[in-house]
Amino acid sequence: MVASPPPLTESELLARARDLAGSTLAEVALGLNRSVPGDLVHAKGWVGQTLELALGATAGSRDQPDFEQLGVELKTVPVGTGGRPSESTFVCTIPLLDVARSEWRESRVHRKLARVLWVPIQADPERPIAERLVGEPLLWSPSPEQDAALKFDWDTLAGLIGSGQIERVTGHLGAVLQVRPKGRNAADRRWGLDEDGVRVLQLPRGFYLRARFTEGILREHYLLPGDTAEPTRLRGRSRR
DNA sequence: CCGTGATCATTC
DNA sequence: GAATGATCACGG
């Protein structure tokens, strides 16, 4: 068995994803003739790319939905103990030169998040990559409230960047959406605009969903622990 | 060369 | 510990 052909419908995609739920990453990789890295230091995208292959995603690195035919984006999300996301979720890079002229409804963020297949992946650091489990998938579109929250942050952040105030845009801004570096390293540069509209080289950045926002998405669909109070268990104690 | 797949690792 | 800023591999 090798990579799957693209699914023809959302139902088919969802069915495939459900079939993978409960498998270990080693089992998924074995079916694809893929080896499993011992750690992710030099393979940070390995989990996402493996699931893309297993589910028949087609877009590669192009600025298109992973499942082009369906307009669906695939996102694996690492979850720790308690099933809560342990990382933010990368959405897309920011087109520094023309973000000023774009609008929310036409933005990359809006397009990417219009339809997302979330696949939680068990990712306790202690657990070897091979033994991590694939979780139950969730096919999601933003609720009106979620869309409004995303738009609010996007308007703010894109507005700052578009007006050349990118230096003021740190990871601290945004309730649900944030901007963080997204490049080869801190020396990487892309063309952007300064406050006078002059082309200047800037650190490339991307939009990310805060883990708390993703947690809310998962919580709508799954019953996550933590809803019930777990008052002071282990509070104030250190390990070992 | 750039965007996508993300997680790492240093700083709060 | 959590969050921000930095980093790594790959495909087209």
mmCIF file of C-alpha atoms (C1' of nucleotides) in Angstrom:
data_model
loop_
_atom_site.group_PDB
_atom_site.id
_atom_site.type_symbol
_atom_site.label_atom_id
_atom_site.label_comp_id
_atom_site.label_asym_id
_atom_site.label_seq_id
_atom_site.Cartn_x
_atom_site.Cartn_y
_atom_site.Cartn_z
ATOM 1 C CA MET A 1 0.000 0.000 0.000
ATOM 2 C CA VAL A 2 1.196 3.499 -0.820
ATOM 3 C CA ALA A 3 -0.349 6.959 -0.824
ATOM 4 C CA SER A 4 -4.114 7.070 -1.322
ATOM 5 C CA PRO A 5 -5.822 8.722 -4.286
ATOM 6 C CA PRO A 6 -7.715 11.909 -3.389
ATOM 7 C CA PRO A 7 -11.069 11.332 -1.698
ATOM 8 C CA LEU A 8 -14.001 12.334 -3.887
ATOM 9 C CA THR A 9 -16.332 13.554 -1.176
ATOM 10 C CA GLU A 10 -16.159 14.906 2.325
ATOM 11 C CA SER A 11 -17.824 11.753 3.562
ATOM 12 C CA GLU A 12 -15.150 9.637 1.998
ATOM 13 C CA LEU A 13 -12.430 11.798 3.497
ATOM 14 C CA LEU A 14 -14.028 11.635 6.905
ATOM 15 C CA ALA A 15 -14.468 7.872 6.645
ATOM 16 C CA ARG A 16 -10.805 7.442 5.834
ATOM 17 C CA ALA A 17 -9.780 9.634 8.710
ATOM 18 C CA ARG A 18 -12.022 7.666 11.046
ATOM 19 C CA ASP A 19 -10.403 4.478 9.881
ATOM 20 C CA LEU A 20 -7.034 5.853 10.928
ATOM 21 C CA ALA A 21 -8.255 6.820 14.377
ATOM 22 C CA GLY A 22 -6.809 4.526 16.997
ATOM 23 C CA SER A 23 -3.817 3.594 14.872
ATOM 24 C CA THR A 24 -0.314 4.376 15.997
ATOM 25 C CA LEU A 25 1.833 6.581 13.807
ATOM 26 C CA ALA A 26 4.033 3.541 13.234
ATOM 27 C CA GLU A 27 1.082 1.649 11.779
ATOM 28 C CA VAL A 28 0.132 4.533 9.520
ATOM 29 C CA ALA A 29 3.719 4.955 8.356
ATOM 30 C CA LEU A 30 4.123 1.234 7.719
ATOM 31 C CA GLY A 31 1.188 1.286 5.322
ATOM 32 C CA LEU A 32 2.907 4.078 3.414
ATOM 33 C CA ASN A 33 6.358 2.493 3.385
ATOM 34 C CA ARG A 34 7.558 5.429 5.417
ATOM 35 C CA SER A 35 10.081 5.218 8.195
ATOM 36 C CA VAL A 36 9.365 6.782 11.555
ATOM 37 C CA PRO A 37 11.869 9.304 12.903
ATOM 38 C CA GLY A 38 13.143 8.822 16.439
ATOM 39 C CA ASP A 39 12.274 12.415 17.230
ATOM 40 C CA LEU A 40 10.877 15.423 15.396
ATOM 41 C CA VAL A 41 13.834 17.786 15.777
ATOM 42 C CA HIS A 42 14.802 17.274 12.154
ATOM 43 C CA ALA A 43 11.352 16.186 10.994
ATOM 44 C CA LYS A 44 8.997 18.799 12.345
ATOM 45 C CA GLY A 45 6.415 18.352 9.616
ATOM 46 C CA TRP A 46 6.563 14.573 9.542
ATOM 47 C CA VAL A 47 3.268 13.896 11.303
ATOM 48 C CA GLY A 48 1.273 16.275 9.110
ATOM 49 C CA GLN A 49 2.877 15.033 5.921
ATOM 50 C CA THR A 50 2.281 11.436 6.874
ATOM 51 C CA LEU A 51 -1.404 12.054 7.446
ATOM 52 C CA GLU A 52 -1.600 13.959 4.152
ATOM 53 C CA LEU A 53 -0.239 10.930 2.347
ATOM 54 C CA ALA A 54 -2.494 8.533 4.181
ATOM 55 C CA LEU A 55 -5.603 10.564 3.402
ATOM 56 C CA GLY A 56 -4.766 11.440 -0.192
ATOM 57 C CA ALA A 57 -4.058 15.165 0.051
ATOM 58 C CA THR A 58 -2.902 16.725 -3.192
ATOM 59 C CA ALA A 59 -1.843 20.326 -2.774
ATOM 60 C CA GLY A 60 1.734 19.795 -1.652
ATOM 61 C CA SER A 61 3.223 23.116 -0.661
ATOM 62 C CA ARG A 62 1.059 25.173 -2.976
ATOM 63 C CA ASP A 63 -1.241 27.851 -1.626
ATOM 64 C CA GLN A 64 -4.286 25.641 -2.094
ATOM 65 C CA PRO A 65 -6.458 23.519 0.195
ATOM 66 C CA ASP A 66 -4.912 20.151 0.920
ATOM 67 C CA PHE A 67 -7.880 18.464 -0.716
ATOM 68 C CA GLU A 68 -8.364 20.708 -3.705
ATOM 69 C CA GLN A 69 -11.441 18.983 -5.029
ATOM 70 C CA LEU A 70 -13.186 19.361 -1.703
ATOM 71 C CA GLY A 71 -11.816 22.684 -0.542
ATOM 72 C CA VAL A 72 -10.762 21.064 2.719
ATOM 73 C CA GLU A 73 -7.625 21.838 4.700
ATOM 74 C CA LEU A 74 -5.967 19.153 6.828
ATOM 75 C CA LYS A 75 -4.521 20.056 10.211
ATOM 76 C CA THR A 76 -2.969 17.614 12.609
ATOM 77 C CA VAL A 77 -2.955 18.969 16.124
ATOM 78 C CA PRO A 78 -0.686 17.623 18.841
ATOM 79 C CA VAL A 79 -2.554 16.999 22.066
ATOM 80 C CA GLY A 80 -1.075 16.274 25.453
ATOM 81 C CA THR A 81 -2.489 14.764 28.581
ATOM 82 C CA GLY A 82 -6.082 15.772 28.908
ATOM 83 C CA GLY A 83 -6.414 15.979 25.152
ATOM 84 C CA ARG A 84 -5.525 19.653 25.032
ATOM 85 C CA PRO A 85 -3.510 21.101 22.146
ATOM 86 C CA SER A 86 0.116 21.477 23.119
ATOM 87 C CA GLU A 87 1.050 23.804 20.279
ATOM 88 C CA SER A 88 -0.333 26.645 18.228
ATOM 89 C CA THR A 89 -1.513 25.847 14.703
ATOM 90 C CA PHE A 90 0.206 27.414 11.711
ATOM 91 C CA VAL A 91 -2.305 28.826 9.233
ATOM 92 C CA CYS A 92 -0.386 30.552 6.448
ATOM 93 C CA THR A 93 2.390 32.975 5.680
ATOM 94 C CA ILE A 94 1.615 36.666 5.440
ATOM 95 C CA PRO A 95 1.916 38.387 2.068
ATOM 96 C CA LEU A 96 3.682 41.429 3.471
ATOM 97 C CA LEU A 97 3.465 43.457 0.282
ATOM 98 C CA ASP A 98 -0.259 43.352 -0.310
ATOM 99 C CA VAL A 99 -1.851 42.578 3.023
ATOM 100 C CA ALA A 100 -2.661 46.290 3.193
ATOM 101 C CA ARG A 101 -5.058 46.063 0.273
ATOM 102 C CA SER A 102 -6.670 42.785 1.196
ATOM 103 C CA GLU A 103 -9.873 42.208 3.096
ATOM 104 C CA TRP A 104 -10.813 39.525 5.563
ATOM 105 C CA ARG A 105 -13.153 37.621 3.272
ATOM 106 C CA GLU A 106 -10.471 37.416 0.588
ATOM 107 C CA SER A 107 -7.633 36.692 2.969
ATOM 108 C CA ARG A 108 -5.570 33.533 3.074
ATOM 109 C CA VAL A 109 -6.582 32.986 6.665
ATOM 110 C CA HIS A 110 -10.278 33.074 5.844
ATOM 111 C CA ARG A 111 -9.846 30.746 2.882
ATOM 112 C CA LYS A 112 -7.672 28.274 4.743
ATOM 113 C CA LEU A 113 -9.996 28.040 7.712
ATOM 114 C CA ALA A 114 -13.249 27.859 5.747
ATOM 115 C CA ARG A 115 -13.223 24.072 6.033
ATOM 116 C CA VAL A 116 -10.722 22.137 8.118
ATOM 117 C CA LEU A 117 -10.292 18.472 8.927
ATOM 118 C CA TRP A 118 -8.732 18.414 12.394
ATOM 119 C CA VAL A 119 -6.883 15.266 13.354
ATOM 120 C CA PRO A 120 -5.696 15.198 16.959
ATOM 121 C CA ILE A 121 -2.457 13.334 17.533
ATOM 122 C CA GLN A 122 -1.451 12.078 20.923
ATOM 123 C CA ALA A 123 1.821 13.871 21.609
ATOM 124 C CA ASP A 124 3.043 13.545 25.144
ATOM 125 C CA PRO A 125 6.758 14.277 24.862
ATOM 126 C CA GLU A 126 7.531 11.103 26.783
ATOM 127 C CA ARG A 127 5.788 8.917 24.248
ATOM 128 C CA PRO A 128 7.912 7.765 21.286
ATOM 129 C CA ILE A 129 6.750 9.083 17.927
ATOM 130 C CA ALA A 130 5.997 5.583 16.673
ATOM 131 C CA GLU A 131 3.650 4.861 19.565
ATOM 132 C CA ARG A 132 1.609 8.027 19.364
ATOM 133 C CA LEU A 133 -2.050 7.482 18.522
ATOM 134 C CA VAL A 134 -4.152 9.109 15.833
ATOM 135 C CA GLY A 135 -7.345 10.558 17.284
ATOM 136 C CA GLU A 136 -10.912 10.929 16.038
ATOM 137 C CA PRO A 137 -11.114 13.479 13.197
ATOM 138 C CA LEU A 138 -13.342 16.532 13.197
ATOM 139 C CA LEU A 139 -14.583 18.266 10.067
ATOM 140 C CA TRP A 140 -15.063 21.891 11.014
ATOM 141 C CA SER A 141 -16.075 25.308 9.718
ATOM 142 C CA PRO A 142 -15.938 28.452 11.863
ATOM 143 C CA SER A 143 -19.117 29.392 13.697
ATOM 144 C CA PRO A 144 -20.280 32.984 13.232
ATOM 145 C CA GLU A 145 -18.733 33.793 16.613
ATOM 146 C CA GLN A 146 -15.434 32.163 15.726
ATOM 147 C CA ASP A 147 -15.368 33.897 12.356
ATOM 148 C CA ALA A 148 -16.002 37.237 14.040
ATOM 149 C CA ALA A 149 -13.186 36.662 16.526
ATOM 150 C CA LEU A 150 -10.801 35.711 13.751
ATOM 151 C CA LYS A 151 -11.821 38.700 11.671
ATOM 152 C CA PHE A 152 -11.314 41.068 14.570
ATOM 153 C CA ASP A 153 -7.758 39.876 15.139
ATOM 154 C CA TRP A 154 -6.997 39.710 11.449
ATOM 155 C CA ASP A 155 -8.221 43.260 10.893
ATOM 156 C CA THR A 156 -5.997 44.484 13.704
ATOM 157 C CA LEU A 157 -2.900 42.545 12.743
ATOM 158 C CA ALA A 158 -3.201 42.984 8.994
ATOM 159 C CA GLY A 159 -3.905 46.661 9.579
ATOM 160 C CA LEU A 160 -0.696 47.124 11.532
ATOM 161 C CA ILE A 161 1.385 45.203 9.030
ATOM 162 C CA GLY A 162 -0.240 46.896 6.065
ATOM 163 C CA SER A 163 0.533 50.313 7.493
ATOM 164 C CA GLY A 164 4.184 49.471 7.954
ATOM 165 C CA GLN A 165 4.075 49.003 11.708
ATOM 166 C CA ILE A 166 5.219 45.404 11.640
ATOM 167 C CA GLU A 167 7.736 46.082 14.395
ATOM 168 C CA ARG A 168 4.817 46.525 16.761
ATOM 169 C CA VAL A 169 3.346 43.161 15.833
ATOM 170 C CA THR A 170 4.562 40.546 18.294
ATOM 171 C CA GLY A 171 3.182 37.182 19.314
ATOM 172 C CA HIS A 172 1.429 38.870 22.212
ATOM 173 C CA LEU A 173 -1.222 40.464 20.005
ATOM 174 C CA GLY A 174 -4.468 38.761 19.062
ATOM 175 C CA ALA A 175 -6.953 36.826 21.180
ATOM 176 C CA VAL A 176 -7.314 33.857 18.852
ATOM 177 C CA LEU A 177 -5.005 34.631 15.947
ATOM 178 C CA GLN A 178 -1.395 35.676 16.371
ATOM 179 C CA VAL A 179 1.581 36.586 14.207
ATOM 180 C CA ARG A 180 4.920 34.864 14.686
ATOM 181 C CA PRO A 181 8.100 34.470 12.637
ATOM 182 C CA LYS A 182 7.917 31.961 9.817
ATOM 183 C CA GLY A 183 11.130 31.631 7.929
ATOM 184 C CA ARG A 184 14.365 29.745 7.550
ATOM 185 C CA ASN A 185 15.813 31.541 10.569
ATOM 186 C CA ALA A 186 15.999 34.992 12.152
ATOM 187 C CA ALA A 187 18.127 36.268 9.283
ATOM 188 C CA ASP A 188 15.540 35.370 6.640
ATOM 189 C CA ARG A 189 13.916 38.282 4.809
ATOM 190 C CA ARG A 190 10.961 39.038 2.538
ATOM 191 C CA TRP A 191 9.904 42.221 0.844
ATOM 192 C CA GLY A 192 7.397 44.296 2.747
ATOM 193 C CA LEU A 193 6.409 47.932 3.147
ATOM 194 C CA ASP A 194 7.516 50.454 5.726
ATOM 195 C CA GLU A 195 5.323 53.256 7.111
ATOM 196 C CA ASP A 196 5.988 55.367 4.032
ATOM 197 C CA GLY A 197 4.991 52.580 1.691
ATOM 198 C CA VAL A 198 8.578 51.980 0.626
ATOM 199 C CA ARG A 199 9.685 48.426 -0.100
ATOM 200 C CA VAL A 200 11.944 47.093 2.648
ATOM 201 C CA LEU A 201 13.188 43.661 3.658
ATOM 202 C CA GLN A 202 11.463 42.251 6.714
ATOM 203 C CA LEU A 203 11.407 39.076 8.758
ATOM 204 C CA PRO A 204 8.850 36.728 7.166
ATOM 205 C CA ARG A 205 5.905 35.943 9.420
ATOM 206 C CA GLY A 206 2.866 33.746 9.525
ATOM 207 C CA PHE A 207 -0.556 33.633 11.118
ATOM 208 C CA TYR A 208 -1.078 31.048 13.832
ATOM 209 C CA LEU A 209 -4.132 29.950 15.800
ATOM 210 C CA ARG A 210 -3.602 30.091 19.526
ATOM 211 C CA ALA A 211 -3.809 26.705 21.239
ATOM 212 C CA ARG A 212 -6.660 27.979 23.372
ATOM 213 C CA PHE A 213 -8.741 28.652 20.254
ATOM 214 C CA THR A 214 -8.045 25.216 18.832
ATOM 215 C CA GLU A 215 -8.906 23.721 22.166
ATOM 216 C CA GLY A 216 -12.301 25.368 21.927
ATOM 217 C CA ILE A 217 -12.868 23.830 18.521
ATOM 218 C CA LEU A 218 -12.059 20.370 19.805
ATOM 219 C CA ARG A 219 -14.060 20.903 22.952
ATOM 220 C CA GLU A 220 -17.216 21.639 20.950
ATOM 221 C CA HIS A 221 -17.056 18.181 19.530
ATOM 222 C CA TYR A 222 -15.329 15.976 22.040
ATOM 223 C CA LEU A 223 -15.900 15.830 25.730
ATOM 224 C CA LEU A 224 -12.565 16.944 27.055
ATOM 225 C CA PRO A 225 -11.568 16.495 30.672
ATOM 226 C CA GLY A 226 -10.973 19.706 32.516
ATOM 227 C CA ASP A 227 -14.577 20.847 32.385
ATOM 228 C CA THR A 228 -15.021 19.376 35.807
ATOM 229 C CA ALA A 229 -13.041 21.093 38.486
ATOM 230 C CA GLU A 230 -9.841 19.417 39.523
ATOM 231 C CA PRO A 231 -9.101 21.962 42.170
ATOM 232 C CA THR A 232 -5.747 21.664 43.769
ATOM 233 C CA ARG A 233 -4.459 18.328 42.701
ATOM 234 C CA LEU A 234 -0.692 18.461 42.505
ATOM 235 C CA ARG A 235 -0.764 22.210 42.894
ATOM 236 C CA GLY A 236 2.422 23.532 44.346
ATOM 237 C CA ARG A 237 4.225 20.242 44.077
ATOM 238 C CA SER A 238 7.268 19.682 41.987
ATOM 239 C CA ARG A 239 8.070 16.451 40.255
ATOM 240 C CA ARG A 240 10.720 13.817 41.033
ATOM 241 C "C1'" DC B 1 13.191 30.735 -3.895
ATOM 242 C "C1'" DC B 2 8.876 30.440 -1.352
ATOM 243 C "C1'" DG B 3 4.978 28.304 1.100
ATOM 244 C "C1'" DT B 4 3.461 24.346 3.803
ATOM 245 C "C1'" DG B 5 4.153 20.805 7.182
ATOM 246 C "C1'" DA B 6 4.902 21.996 11.915
ATOM 247 C "C1'" DT B 7 7.827 21.595 16.585
ATOM 248 C "C1'" DC B 8 11.863 23.245 19.079
ATOM 249 C "C1'" DA B 9 13.981 25.985 22.524
ATOM 250 C "C1'" DT B 10 14.691 30.131 24.841
ATOM 251 C "C1'" DT B 11 12.423 33.592 27.369
ATOM 252 C "C1'" DC B 12 8.838 35.044 30.359
ATOM 253 C "C1'" DG C 1 4.947 25.623 32.790
ATOM 254 C "C1'" DA C 2 3.259 28.596 29.029
ATOM 255 C "C1'" DA C 3 4.055 31.424 25.334
ATOM 256 C "C1'" DT C 4 6.898 33.732 21.993
ATOM 257 C "C1'" DG C 5 10.432 33.753 18.799
ATOM 258 C "C1'" DA C 6 13.471 30.580 16.182
ATOM 259 C "C1'" DT C 7 14.170 26.766 13.446
ATOM 260 C "C1'" DC C 8 14.155 22.306 10.217
ATOM 261 C "C1'" DA C 9 12.749 19.516 5.955
ATOM 262 C "C1'" DC C 10 10.519 19.153 1.786
ATOM 263 C "C1'" DG C 11 7.867 19.911 -2.714
ATOM 264 C "C1'" DG C 12 6.982 22.610 -6.671
#
